[in-house]
PDB file of C-alpha atoms in Angstrom:
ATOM      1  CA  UNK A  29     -51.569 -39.121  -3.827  1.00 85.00           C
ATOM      2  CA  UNK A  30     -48.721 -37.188  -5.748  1.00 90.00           C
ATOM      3  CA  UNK A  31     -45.650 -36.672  -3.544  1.00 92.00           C
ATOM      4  CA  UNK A  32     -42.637 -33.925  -3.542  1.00 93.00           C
ATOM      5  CA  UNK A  33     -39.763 -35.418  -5.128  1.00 92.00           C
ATOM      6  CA  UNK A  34     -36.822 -34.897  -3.046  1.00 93.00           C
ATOM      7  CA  UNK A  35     -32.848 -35.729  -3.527  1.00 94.00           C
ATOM      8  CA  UNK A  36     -29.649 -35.394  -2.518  1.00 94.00           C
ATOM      9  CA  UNK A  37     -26.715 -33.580  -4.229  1.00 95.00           C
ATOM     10  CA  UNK A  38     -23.144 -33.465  -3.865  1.00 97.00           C
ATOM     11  CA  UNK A  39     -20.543 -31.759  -5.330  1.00 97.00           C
ATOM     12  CA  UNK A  40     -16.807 -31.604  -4.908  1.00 98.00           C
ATOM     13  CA  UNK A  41     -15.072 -29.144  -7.558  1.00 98.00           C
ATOM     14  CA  UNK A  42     -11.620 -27.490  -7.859  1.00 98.00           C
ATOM     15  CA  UNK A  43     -10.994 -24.358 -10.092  1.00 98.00           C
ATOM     16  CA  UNK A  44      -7.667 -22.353 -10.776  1.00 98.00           C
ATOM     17  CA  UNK A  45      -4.885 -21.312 -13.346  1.00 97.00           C
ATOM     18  CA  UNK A  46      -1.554 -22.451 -13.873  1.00 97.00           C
ATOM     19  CA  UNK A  47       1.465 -21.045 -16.329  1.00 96.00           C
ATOM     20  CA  UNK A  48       1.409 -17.532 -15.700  1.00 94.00           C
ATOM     21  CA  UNK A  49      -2.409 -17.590 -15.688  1.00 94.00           C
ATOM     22  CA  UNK A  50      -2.155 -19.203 -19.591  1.00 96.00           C
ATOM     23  CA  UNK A  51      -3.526 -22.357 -18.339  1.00 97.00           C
ATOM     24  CA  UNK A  52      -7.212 -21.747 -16.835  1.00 98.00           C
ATOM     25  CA  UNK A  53      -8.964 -24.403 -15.526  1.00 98.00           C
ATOM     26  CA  UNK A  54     -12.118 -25.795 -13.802  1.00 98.00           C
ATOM     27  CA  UNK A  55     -13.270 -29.705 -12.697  1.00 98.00           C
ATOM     28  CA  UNK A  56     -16.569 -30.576 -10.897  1.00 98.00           C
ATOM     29  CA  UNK A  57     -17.642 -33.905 -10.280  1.00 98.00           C
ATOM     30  CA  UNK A  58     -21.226 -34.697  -8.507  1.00 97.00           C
ATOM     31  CA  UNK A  59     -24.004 -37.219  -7.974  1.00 97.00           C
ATOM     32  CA  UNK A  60     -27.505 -36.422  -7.340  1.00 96.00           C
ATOM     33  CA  UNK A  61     -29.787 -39.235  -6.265  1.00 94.00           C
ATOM     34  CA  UNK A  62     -33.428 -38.400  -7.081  1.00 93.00           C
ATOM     35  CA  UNK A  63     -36.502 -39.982  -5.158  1.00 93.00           C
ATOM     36  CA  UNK A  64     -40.222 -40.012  -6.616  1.00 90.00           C
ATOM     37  CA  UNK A  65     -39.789 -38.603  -9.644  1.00 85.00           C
ATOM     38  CA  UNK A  66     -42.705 -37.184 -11.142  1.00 86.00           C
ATOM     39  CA  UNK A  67     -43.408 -38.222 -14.175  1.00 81.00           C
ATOM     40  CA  UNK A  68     -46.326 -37.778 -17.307  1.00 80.00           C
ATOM     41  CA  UNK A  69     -49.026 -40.481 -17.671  1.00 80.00           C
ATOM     42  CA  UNK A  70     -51.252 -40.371 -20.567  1.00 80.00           C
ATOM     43  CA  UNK A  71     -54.712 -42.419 -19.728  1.00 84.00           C
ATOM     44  CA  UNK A  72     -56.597 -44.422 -22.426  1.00 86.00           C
ATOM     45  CA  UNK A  73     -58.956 -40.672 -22.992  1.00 89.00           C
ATOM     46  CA  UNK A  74     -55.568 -38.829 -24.242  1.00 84.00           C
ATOM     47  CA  UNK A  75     -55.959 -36.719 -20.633  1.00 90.00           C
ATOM     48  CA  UNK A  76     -52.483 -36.349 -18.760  1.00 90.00           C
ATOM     49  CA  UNK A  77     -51.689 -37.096 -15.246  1.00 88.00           C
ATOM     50  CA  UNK A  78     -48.846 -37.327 -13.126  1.00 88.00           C
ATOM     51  CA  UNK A  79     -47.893 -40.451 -10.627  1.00 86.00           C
ATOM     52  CA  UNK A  80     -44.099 -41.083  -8.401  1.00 86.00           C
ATOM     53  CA  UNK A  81     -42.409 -43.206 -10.392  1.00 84.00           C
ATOM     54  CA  UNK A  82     -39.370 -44.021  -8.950  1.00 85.00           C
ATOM     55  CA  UNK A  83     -35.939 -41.994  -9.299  1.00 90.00           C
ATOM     56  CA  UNK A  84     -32.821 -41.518 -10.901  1.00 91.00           C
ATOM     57  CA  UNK A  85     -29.306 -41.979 -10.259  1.00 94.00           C
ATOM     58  CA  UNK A  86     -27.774 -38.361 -11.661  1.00 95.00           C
ATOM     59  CA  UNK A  87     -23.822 -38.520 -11.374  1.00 96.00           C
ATOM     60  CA  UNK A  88     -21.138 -37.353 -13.818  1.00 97.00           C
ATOM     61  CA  UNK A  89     -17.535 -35.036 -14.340  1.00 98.00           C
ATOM     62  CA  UNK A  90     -17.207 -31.656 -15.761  1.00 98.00           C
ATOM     63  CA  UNK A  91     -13.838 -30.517 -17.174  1.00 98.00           C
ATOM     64  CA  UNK A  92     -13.347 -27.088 -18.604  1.00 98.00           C
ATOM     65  CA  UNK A  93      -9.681 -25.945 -19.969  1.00 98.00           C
ATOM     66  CA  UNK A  94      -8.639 -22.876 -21.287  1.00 98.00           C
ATOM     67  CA  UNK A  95      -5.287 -21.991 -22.165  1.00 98.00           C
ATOM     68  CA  UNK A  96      -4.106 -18.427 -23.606  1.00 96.00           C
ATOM     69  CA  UNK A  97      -1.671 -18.975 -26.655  1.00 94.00           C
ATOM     70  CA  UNK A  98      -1.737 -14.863 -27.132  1.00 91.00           C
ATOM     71  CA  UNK A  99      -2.624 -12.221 -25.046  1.00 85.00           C
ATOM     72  CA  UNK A 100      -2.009  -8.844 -25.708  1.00 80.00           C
ATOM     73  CA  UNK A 101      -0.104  -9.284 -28.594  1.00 75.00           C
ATOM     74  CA  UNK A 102       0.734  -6.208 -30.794  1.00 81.00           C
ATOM     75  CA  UNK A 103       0.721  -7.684 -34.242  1.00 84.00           C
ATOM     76  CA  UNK A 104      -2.633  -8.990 -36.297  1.00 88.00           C
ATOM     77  CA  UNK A 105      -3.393 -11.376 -34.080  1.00 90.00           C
ATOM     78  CA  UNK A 106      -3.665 -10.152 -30.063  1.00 90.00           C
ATOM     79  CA  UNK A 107      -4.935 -12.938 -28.918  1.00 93.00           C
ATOM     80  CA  UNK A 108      -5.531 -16.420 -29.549  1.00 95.00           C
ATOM     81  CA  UNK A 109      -6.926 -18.946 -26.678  1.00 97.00           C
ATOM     82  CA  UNK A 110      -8.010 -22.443 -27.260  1.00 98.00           C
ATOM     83  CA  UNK A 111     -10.473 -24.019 -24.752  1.00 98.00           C
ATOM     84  CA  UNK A 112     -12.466 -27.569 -24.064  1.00 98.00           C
ATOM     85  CA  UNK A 113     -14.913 -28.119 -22.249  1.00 98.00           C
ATOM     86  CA  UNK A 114     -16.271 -32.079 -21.692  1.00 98.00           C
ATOM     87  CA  UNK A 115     -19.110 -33.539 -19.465  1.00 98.00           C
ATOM     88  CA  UNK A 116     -19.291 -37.322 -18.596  1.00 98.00           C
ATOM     89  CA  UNK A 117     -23.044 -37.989 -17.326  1.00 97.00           C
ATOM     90  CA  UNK A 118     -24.229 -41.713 -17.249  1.00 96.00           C
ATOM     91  CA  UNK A 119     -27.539 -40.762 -15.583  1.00 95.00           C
ATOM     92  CA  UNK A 120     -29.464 -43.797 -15.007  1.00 94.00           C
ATOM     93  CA  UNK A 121     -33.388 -44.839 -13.668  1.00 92.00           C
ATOM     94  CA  UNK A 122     -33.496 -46.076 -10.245  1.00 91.00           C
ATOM     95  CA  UNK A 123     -36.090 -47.970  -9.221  1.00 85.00           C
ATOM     96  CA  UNK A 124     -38.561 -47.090 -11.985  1.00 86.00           C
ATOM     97  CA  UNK A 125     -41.465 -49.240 -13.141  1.00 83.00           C
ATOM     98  CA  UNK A 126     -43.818 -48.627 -15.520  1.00 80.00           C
ATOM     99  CA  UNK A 127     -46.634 -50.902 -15.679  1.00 79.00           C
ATOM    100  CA  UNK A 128     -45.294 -54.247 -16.502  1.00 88.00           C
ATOM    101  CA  UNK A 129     -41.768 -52.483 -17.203  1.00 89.00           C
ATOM    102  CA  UNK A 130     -38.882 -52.474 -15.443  1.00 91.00           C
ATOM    103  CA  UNK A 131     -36.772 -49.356 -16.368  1.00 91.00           C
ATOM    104  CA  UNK A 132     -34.015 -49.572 -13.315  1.00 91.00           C
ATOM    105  CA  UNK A 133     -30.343 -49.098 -14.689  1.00 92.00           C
ATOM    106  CA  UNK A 134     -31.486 -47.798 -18.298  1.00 93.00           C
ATOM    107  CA  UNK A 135     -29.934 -44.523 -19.118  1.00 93.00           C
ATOM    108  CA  UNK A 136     -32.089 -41.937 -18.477  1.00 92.00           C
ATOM    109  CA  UNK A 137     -33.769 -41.071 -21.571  1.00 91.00           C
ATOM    110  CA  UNK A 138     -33.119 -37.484 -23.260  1.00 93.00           C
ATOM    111  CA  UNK A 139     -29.700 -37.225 -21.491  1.00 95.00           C
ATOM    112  CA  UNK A 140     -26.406 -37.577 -23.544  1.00 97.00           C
ATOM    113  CA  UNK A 141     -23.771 -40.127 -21.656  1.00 97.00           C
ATOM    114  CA  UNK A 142     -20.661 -37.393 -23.087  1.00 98.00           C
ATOM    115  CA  UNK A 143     -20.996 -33.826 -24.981  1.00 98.00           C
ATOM    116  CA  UNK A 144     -17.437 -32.014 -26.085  1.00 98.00           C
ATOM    117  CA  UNK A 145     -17.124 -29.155 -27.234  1.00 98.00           C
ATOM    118  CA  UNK A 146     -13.802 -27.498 -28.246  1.00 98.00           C
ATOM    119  CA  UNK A 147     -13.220 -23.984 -29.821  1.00 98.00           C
ATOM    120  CA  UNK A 148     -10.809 -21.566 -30.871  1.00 98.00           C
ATOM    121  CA  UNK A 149     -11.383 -17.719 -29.947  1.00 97.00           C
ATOM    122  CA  UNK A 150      -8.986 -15.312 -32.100  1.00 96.00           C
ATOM    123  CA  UNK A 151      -9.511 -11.537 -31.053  1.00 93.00           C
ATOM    124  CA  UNK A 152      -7.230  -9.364 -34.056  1.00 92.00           C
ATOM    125  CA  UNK A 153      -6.283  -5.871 -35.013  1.00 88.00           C
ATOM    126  CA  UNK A 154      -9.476  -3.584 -35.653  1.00 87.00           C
ATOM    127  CA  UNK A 155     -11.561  -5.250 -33.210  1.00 88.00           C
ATOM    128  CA  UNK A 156     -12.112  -8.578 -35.817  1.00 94.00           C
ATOM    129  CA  UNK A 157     -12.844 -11.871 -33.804  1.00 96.00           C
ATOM    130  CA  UNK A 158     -13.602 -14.779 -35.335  1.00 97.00           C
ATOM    131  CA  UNK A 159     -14.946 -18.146 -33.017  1.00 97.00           C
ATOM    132  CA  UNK A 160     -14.621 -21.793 -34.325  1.00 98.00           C
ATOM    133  CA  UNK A 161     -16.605 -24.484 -31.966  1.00 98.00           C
ATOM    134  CA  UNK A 162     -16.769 -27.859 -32.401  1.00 98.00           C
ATOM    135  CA  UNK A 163     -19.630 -29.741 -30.553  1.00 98.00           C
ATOM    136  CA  UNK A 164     -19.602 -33.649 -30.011  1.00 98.00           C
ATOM    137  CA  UNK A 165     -22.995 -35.379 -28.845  1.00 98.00           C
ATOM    138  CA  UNK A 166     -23.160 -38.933 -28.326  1.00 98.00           C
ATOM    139  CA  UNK A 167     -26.087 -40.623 -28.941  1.00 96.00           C
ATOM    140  CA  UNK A 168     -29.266 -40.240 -26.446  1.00 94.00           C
ATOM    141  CA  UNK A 169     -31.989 -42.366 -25.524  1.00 94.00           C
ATOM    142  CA  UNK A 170     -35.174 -41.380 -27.071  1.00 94.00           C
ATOM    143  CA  UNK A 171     -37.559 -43.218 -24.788  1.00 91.00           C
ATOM    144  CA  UNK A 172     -37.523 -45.089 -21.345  1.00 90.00           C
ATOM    145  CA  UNK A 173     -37.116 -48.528 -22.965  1.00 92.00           C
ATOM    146  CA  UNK A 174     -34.117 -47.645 -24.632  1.00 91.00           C
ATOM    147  CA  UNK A 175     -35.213 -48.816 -27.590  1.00 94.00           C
ATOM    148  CA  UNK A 176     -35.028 -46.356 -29.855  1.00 95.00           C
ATOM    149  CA  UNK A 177     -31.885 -43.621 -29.816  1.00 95.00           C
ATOM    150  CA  UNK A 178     -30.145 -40.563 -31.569  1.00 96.00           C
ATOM    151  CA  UNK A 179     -27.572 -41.011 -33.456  1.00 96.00           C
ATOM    152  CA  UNK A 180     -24.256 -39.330 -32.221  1.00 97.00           C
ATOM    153  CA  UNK A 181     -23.498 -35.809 -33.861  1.00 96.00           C
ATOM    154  CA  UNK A 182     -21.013 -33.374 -34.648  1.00 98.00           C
ATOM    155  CA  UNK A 183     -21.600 -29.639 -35.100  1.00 98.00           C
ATOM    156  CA  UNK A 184     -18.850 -27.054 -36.384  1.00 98.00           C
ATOM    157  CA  UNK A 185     -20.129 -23.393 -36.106  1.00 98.00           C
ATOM    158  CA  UNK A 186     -17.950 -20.450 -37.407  1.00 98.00           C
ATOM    159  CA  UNK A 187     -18.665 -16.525 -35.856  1.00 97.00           C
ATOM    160  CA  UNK A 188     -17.156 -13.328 -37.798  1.00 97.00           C
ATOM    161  CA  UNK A 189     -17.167 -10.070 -36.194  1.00 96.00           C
ATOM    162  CA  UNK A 190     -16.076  -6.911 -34.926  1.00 93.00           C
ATOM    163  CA  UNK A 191     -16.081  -5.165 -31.442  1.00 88.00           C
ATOM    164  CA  UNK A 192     -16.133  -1.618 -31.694  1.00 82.00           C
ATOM    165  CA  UNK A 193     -17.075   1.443 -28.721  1.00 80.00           C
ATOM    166  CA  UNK A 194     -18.895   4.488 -29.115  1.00 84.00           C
ATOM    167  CA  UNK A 195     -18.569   6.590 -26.662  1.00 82.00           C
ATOM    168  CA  UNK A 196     -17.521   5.686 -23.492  1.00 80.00           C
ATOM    169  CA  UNK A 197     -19.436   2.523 -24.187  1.00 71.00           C
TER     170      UNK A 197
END
């Protein structure tokens, strides 16, 4: 009795640079409706099956910015860019029972509402780089209830290293 799921998507974006180039930039926003969702059943024997179980409601933004404080520079540093990139994604259950349970409009579980992440890329004389990101996860449902969640979290991460060619390569 299992059925295909099946949805809709659309997506309107715009992408492009600004200031010489300096400024790059890209913006996507979308919403994807999903229709019998499969999802996992467990019976009372431990053995797994799958049923339709309603859908989900999948729409959000996506903003990426990059902007070039050096390029080509001839002194330590040669270049220096600075980026961001944010998603907004309040996916939701449509329509989704469970039993007794009545999951509509709870955030769909496993999904962040926001992540951010922002870094600094420095490329320098003798083929160093060195990479700072900062990541930014909000907090996540960790089942369909809702009743239990993540806790937001923050993540710095530092890379150190060096291009070089050999050859033509």
């Amino acid at each position: 009795e299992l059925k295909p799921e099946y949805g809709w998507n659309y997506e309107a974006g715009l992408k492009g640079a600004l200031l010489a180039n300096r400024l790059e930039f890209n913006a996507s926003f979308y919403y994807f409706a999903l229709k019998d969702a499969i999802v996992r059943r467990n019976n009372d024997a431990g053995s797994e099956y799958f049923v339709n179980a309603g859908g989900t409601i999948q729409k959000g933004v996506e903003v990426w910015l990059n902007y070039h404080l050096l390029r080509n520079n001839r002194g330590f540093i040669n270049g220096l860019t600075i980026w961001n990139s944010f998603a907004y994604q309040p996916y939701e259950f449509d329509d989704y029972k469970s039993g007794q349970n009545d999951y509509s409009g709870n955030p769909l579980t496993g999904v962040p509402r926001t992540v951010n992440v922002s870094g600094i890329d420095m490329n320098m004389r003798h083929g160093l780089i060195v990479n700072l990101t900062f990541n930014y996860t909000s907090s996540l449902s960790l089942n369909d209830a809702n009743t239990a969640e993540t806790e937001p979290y923050h993540l710095l991460q530092c890379k150190i290293g060096k291009s070089f060619t050999t050859g033509k390569v």
